[in-house]
Short mmCIF file of the C-alpha atoms (twelve columns), coordinates in Angstrom:
data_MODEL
# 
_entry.id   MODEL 
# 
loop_
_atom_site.group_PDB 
_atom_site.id 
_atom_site.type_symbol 
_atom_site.label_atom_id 
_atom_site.label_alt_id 
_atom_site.label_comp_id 
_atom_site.label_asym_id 
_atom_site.label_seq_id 
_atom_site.Cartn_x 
_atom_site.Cartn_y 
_atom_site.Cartn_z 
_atom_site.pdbx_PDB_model_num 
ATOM 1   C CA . UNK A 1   3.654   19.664  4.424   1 
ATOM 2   C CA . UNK A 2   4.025   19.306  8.184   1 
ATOM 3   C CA . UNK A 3   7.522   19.985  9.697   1 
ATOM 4   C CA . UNK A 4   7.096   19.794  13.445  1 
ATOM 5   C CA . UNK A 5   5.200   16.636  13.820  1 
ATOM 6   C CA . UNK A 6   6.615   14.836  17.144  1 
ATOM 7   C CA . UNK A 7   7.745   11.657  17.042  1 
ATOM 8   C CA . UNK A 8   5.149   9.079   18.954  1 
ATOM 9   C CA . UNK A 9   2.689   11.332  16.364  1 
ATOM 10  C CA . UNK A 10  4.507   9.894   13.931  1 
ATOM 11  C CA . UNK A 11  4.783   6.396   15.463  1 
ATOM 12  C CA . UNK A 12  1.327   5.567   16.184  1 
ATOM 13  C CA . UNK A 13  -0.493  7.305   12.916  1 
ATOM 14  C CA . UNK A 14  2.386   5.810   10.645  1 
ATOM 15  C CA . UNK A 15  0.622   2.895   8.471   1 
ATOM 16  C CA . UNK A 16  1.322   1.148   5.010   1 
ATOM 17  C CA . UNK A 17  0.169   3.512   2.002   1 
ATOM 18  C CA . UNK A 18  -0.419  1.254   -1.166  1 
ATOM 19  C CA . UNK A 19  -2.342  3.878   -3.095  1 
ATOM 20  C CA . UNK A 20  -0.919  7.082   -4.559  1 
ATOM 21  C CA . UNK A 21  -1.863  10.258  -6.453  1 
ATOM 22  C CA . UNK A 22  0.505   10.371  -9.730  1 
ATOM 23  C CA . UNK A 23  1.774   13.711  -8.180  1 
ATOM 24  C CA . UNK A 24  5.749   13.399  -8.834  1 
ATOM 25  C CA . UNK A 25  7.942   13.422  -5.028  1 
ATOM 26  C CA . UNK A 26  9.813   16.685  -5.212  1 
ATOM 27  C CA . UNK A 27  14.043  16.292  -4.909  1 
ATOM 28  C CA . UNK A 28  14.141  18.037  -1.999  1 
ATOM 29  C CA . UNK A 29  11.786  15.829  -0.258  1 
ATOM 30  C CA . UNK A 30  13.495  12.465  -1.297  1 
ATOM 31  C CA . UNK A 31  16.716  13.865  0.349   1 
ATOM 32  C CA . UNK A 32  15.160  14.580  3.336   1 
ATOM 33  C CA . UNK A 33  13.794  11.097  3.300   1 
ATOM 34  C CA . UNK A 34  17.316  9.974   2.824   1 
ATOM 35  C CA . UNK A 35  18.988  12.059  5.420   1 
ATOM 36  C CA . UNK A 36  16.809  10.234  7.999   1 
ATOM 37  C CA . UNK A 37  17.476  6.957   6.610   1 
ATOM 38  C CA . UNK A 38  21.663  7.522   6.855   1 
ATOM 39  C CA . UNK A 39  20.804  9.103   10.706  1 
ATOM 40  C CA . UNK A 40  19.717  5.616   11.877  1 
ATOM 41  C CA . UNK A 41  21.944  3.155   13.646  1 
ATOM 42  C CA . UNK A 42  24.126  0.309   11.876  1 
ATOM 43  C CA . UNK A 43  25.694  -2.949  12.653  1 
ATOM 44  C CA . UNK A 44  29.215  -2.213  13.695  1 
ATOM 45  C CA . UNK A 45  28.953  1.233   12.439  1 
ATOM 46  C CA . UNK A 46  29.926  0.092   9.072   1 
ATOM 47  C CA . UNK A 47  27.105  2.222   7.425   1 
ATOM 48  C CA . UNK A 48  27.141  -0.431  4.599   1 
ATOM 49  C CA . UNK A 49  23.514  1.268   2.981   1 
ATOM 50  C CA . UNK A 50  22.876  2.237   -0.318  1 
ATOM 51  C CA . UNK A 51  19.877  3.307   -1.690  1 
ATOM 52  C CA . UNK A 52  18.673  3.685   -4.988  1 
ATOM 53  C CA . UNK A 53  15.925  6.444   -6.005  1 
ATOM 54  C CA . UNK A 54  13.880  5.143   -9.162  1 
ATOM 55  C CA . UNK A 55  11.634  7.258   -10.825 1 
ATOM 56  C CA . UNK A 56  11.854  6.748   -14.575 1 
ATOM 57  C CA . UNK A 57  9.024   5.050   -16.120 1 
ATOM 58  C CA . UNK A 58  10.753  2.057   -18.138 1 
ATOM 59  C CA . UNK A 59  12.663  1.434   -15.240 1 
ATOM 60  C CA . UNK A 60  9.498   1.441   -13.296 1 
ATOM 61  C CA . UNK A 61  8.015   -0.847  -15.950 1 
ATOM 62  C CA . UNK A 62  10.876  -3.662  -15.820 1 
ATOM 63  C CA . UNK A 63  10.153  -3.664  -11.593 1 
ATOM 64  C CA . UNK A 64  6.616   -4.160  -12.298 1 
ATOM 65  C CA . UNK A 65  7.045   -6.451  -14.471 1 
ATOM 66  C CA . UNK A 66  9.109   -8.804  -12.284 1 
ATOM 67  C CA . UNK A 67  7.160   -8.321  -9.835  1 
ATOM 68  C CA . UNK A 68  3.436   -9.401  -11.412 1 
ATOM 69  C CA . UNK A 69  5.796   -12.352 -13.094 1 
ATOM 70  C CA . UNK A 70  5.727   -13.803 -9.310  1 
ATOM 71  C CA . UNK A 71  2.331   -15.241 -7.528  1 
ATOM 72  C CA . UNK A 72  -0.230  -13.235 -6.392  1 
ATOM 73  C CA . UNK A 73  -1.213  -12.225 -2.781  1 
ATOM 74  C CA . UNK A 74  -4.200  -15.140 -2.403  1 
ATOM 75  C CA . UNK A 75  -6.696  -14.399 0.175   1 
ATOM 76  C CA . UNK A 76  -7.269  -17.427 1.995   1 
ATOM 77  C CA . UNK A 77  -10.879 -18.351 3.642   1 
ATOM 78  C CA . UNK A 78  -8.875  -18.805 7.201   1 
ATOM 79  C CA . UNK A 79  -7.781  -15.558 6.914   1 
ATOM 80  C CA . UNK A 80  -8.809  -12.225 9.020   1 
ATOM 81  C CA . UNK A 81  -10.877 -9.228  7.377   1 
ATOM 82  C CA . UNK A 82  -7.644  -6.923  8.111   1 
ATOM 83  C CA . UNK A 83  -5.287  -9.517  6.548   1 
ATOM 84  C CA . UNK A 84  -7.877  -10.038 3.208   1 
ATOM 85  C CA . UNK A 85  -7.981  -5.990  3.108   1 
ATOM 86  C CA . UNK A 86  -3.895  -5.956  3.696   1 
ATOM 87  C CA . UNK A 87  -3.759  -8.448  0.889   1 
ATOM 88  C CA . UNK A 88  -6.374  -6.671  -1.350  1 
ATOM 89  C CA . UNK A 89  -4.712  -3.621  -1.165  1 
ATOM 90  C CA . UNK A 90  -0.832  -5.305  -2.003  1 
ATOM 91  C CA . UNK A 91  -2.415  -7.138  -5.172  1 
ATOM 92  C CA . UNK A 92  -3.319  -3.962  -6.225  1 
ATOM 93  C CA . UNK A 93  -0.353  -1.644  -5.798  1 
ATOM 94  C CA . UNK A 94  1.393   -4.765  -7.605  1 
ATOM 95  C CA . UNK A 95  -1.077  -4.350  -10.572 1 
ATOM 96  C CA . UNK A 96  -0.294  -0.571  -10.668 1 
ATOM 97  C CA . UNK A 97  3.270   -0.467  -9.934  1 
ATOM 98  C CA . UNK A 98  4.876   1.270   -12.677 1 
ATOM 99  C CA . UNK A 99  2.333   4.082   -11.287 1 
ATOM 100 C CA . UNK A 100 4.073   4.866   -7.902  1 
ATOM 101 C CA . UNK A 101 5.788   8.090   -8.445  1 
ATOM 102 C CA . UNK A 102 8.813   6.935   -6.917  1 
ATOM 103 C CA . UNK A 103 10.696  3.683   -5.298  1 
ATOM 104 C CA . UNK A 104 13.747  4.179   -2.737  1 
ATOM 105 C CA . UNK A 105 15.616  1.014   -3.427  1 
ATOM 106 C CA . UNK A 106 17.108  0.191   0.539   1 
ATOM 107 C CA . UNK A 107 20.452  -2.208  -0.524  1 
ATOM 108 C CA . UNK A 108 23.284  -3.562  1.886   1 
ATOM 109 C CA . UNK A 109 26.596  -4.942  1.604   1 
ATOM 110 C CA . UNK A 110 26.812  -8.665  2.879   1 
ATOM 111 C CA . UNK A 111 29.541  -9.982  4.554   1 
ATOM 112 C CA . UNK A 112 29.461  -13.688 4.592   1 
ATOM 113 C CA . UNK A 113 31.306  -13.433 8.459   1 
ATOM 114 C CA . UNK A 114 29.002  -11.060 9.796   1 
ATOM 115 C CA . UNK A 115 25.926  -12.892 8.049   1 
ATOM 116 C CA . UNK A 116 23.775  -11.277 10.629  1 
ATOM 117 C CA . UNK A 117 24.717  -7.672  10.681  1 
ATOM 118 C CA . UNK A 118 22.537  -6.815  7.428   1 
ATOM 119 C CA . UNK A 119 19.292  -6.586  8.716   1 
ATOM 120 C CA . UNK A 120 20.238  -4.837  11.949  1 
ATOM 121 C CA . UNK A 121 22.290  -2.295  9.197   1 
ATOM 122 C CA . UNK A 122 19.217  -1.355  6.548   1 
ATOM 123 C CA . UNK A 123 16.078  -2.019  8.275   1 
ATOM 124 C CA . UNK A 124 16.377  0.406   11.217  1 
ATOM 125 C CA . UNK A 125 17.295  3.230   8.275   1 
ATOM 126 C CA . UNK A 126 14.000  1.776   6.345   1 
ATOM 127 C CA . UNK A 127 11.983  2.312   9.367   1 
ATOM 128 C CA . UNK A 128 13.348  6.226   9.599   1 
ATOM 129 C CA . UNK A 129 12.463  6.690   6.058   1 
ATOM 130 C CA . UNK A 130 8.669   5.572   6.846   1 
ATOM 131 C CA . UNK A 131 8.504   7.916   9.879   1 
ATOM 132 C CA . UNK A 132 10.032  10.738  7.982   1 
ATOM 133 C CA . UNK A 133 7.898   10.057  5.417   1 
ATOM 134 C CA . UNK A 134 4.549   9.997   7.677   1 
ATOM 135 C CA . UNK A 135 5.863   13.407  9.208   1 
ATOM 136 C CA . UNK A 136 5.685   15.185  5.862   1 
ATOM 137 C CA . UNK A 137 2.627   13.471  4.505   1 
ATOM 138 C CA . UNK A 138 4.004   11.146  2.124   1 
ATOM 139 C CA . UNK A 139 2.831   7.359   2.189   1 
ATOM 140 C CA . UNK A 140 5.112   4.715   1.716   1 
ATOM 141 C CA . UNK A 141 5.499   0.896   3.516   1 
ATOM 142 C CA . UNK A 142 7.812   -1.684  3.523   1 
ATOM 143 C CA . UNK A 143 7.981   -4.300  1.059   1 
ATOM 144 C CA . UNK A 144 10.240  -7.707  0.997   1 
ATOM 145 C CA . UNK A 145 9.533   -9.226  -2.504  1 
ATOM 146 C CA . UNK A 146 12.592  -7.613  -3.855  1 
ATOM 147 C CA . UNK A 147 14.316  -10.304 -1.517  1 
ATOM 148 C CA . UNK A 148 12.744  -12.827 -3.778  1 
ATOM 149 C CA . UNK A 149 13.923  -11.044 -7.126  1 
ATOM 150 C CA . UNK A 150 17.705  -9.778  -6.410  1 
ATOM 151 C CA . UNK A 151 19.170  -11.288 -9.342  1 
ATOM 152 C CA . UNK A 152 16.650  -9.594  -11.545 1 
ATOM 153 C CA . UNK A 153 17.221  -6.374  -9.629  1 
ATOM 154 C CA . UNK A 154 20.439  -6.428  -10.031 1 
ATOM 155 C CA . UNK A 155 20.760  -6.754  -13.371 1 
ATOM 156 C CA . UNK A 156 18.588  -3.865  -14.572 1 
ATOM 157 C CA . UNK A 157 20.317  -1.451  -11.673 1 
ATOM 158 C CA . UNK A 158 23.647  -2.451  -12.013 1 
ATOM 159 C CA . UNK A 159 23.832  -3.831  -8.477  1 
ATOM 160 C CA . UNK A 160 27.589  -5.051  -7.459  1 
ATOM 161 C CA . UNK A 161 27.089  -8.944  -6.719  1 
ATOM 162 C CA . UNK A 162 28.257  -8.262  -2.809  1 
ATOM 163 C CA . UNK A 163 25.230  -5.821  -2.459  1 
ATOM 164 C CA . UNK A 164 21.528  -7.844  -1.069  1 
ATOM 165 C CA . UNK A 165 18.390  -5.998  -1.973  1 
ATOM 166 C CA . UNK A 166 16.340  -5.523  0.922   1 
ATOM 167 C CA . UNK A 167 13.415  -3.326  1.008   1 
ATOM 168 C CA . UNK A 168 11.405  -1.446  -2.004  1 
ATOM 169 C CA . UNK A 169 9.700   1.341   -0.447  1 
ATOM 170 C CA . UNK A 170 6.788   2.574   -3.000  1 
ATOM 171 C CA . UNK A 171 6.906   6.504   -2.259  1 
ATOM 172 C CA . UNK A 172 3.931   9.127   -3.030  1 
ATOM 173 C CA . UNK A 173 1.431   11.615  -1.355  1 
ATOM 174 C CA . UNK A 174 -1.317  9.352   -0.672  1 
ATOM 175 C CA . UNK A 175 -4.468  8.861   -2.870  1 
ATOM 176 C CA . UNK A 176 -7.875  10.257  -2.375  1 
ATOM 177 C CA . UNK A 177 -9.778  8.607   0.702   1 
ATOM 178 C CA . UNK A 178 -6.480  6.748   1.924   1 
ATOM 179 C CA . UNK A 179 -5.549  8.065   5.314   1 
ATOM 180 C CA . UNK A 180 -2.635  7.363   7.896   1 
ATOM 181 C CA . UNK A 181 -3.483  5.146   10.940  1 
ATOM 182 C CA . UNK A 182 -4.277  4.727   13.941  1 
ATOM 183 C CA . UNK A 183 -2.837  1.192   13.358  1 
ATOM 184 C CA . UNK A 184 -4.634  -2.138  15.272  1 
ATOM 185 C CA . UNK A 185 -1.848  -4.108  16.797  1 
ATOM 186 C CA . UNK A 186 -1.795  -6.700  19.652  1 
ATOM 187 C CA . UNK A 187 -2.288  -5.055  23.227  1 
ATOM 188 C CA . UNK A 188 1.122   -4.540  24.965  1 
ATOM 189 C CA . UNK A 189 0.044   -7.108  27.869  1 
ATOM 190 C CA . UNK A 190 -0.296  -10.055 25.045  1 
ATOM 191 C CA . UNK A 191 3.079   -9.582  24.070  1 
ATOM 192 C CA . UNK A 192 5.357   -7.820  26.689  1 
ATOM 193 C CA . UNK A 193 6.592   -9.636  29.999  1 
ATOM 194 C CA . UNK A 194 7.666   -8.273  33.240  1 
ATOM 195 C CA . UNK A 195 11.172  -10.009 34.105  1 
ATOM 196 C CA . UNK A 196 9.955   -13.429 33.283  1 
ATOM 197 C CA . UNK A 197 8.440   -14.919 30.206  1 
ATOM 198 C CA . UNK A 198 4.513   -15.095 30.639  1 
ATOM 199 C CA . UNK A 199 4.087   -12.629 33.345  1 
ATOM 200 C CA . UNK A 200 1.969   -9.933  31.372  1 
ATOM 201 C CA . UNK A 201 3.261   -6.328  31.348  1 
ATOM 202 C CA . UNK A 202 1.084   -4.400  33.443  1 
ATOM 203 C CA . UNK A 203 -0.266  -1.505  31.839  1 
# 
């Protein structure tokens, strides 16, 4: 397990895992995981967060289960080779869910004055749980469709009412063949300006 990867490493080989070996996530590595998530920065410093770790199989079972009770991920004709392989590969972590060794449950408090702290709060800690995860060779990526299923959530996880699901992150050394990135993303001069909009960033 590498310790002493550095941290644009991390950044630019980092990539959404959706297959797993069944090989259970040790405790200590999960706490790790969620020491990096707490070390990120919150709206208003209110450190809000909560995260659930779920590795029981029922459990497991009833997530899957509202999950595949959704639509599927349909691959459209006008769509890309990377997005029908992005999709591909979601459809079938959904089919096999109950299969992941482990889920980190992100969860914040809303406040309905401060409707647009919560994202700023969790999503910066999900994003050091993916990195920290990449540095010690565990796969994991981000996934929204709990949004979609909160009520259901929080009824089999006892979730208080003023809490808003917000990420499942699927968490496992990665299966045979599946490898970390480099990722394919937009060049910097298509999407970063130089003091005005539309004047490309030089590189």
């Amino acid at each position: 397990m590498p310790d002493d990867m550095g941290v644009f490493e991390a950044i630019h080989t980092q990539r959404a895992i959706r297959s797993f070996k069944p090989d259970p996530i040790p405790d200590d590595v999960i706490t790790t995981l969620l020491q990096a998530a707490v070390k990120a920065p919150t709206g208003g410093v209110i450190q809000d967060w909560r995260f659930i770790v779920i590795r029981d199989l029922e459990t497991k079972r009833k997530i899957a289960d509202i999950y595949r009770a959704g639509p599927d991920f349909v691959i459209r004709p006008d769509m890309t080779a990377q997005q029908r392989r992005v999709y591909a590969s979601a459809q079938q972590m959904e089919d096999h869910m109950e299969e992941v060794p482990a889920f980190i449950l992100a969860c914040v408090r809303v406040y309905p004055e401060y409707s647009s702290w919560w994202g700023a709060t969790i999503y910066p800690a999900v994003q050091n749980i993916l990195l920290a995860a990449r540095a010690m060779g565990i796969g994991s990526v981000l996934t929204t469709r709990v949004l979609q299923y909160s009520v259901e959530f929080k009824k089999i996880l006892d979730i208080p009412e003023e809490m808003e699901t917000a990420a499942l992150l699927p968490i496992g050394y990665p299966a045979e063949g599946v490898r970390y990135g480099p990722t394919r993303r937009k060049p910097i001069e298509e999407i970063a300006f130089n003091e005005t909009w539309g004047s490309p960033w030089q590189t």
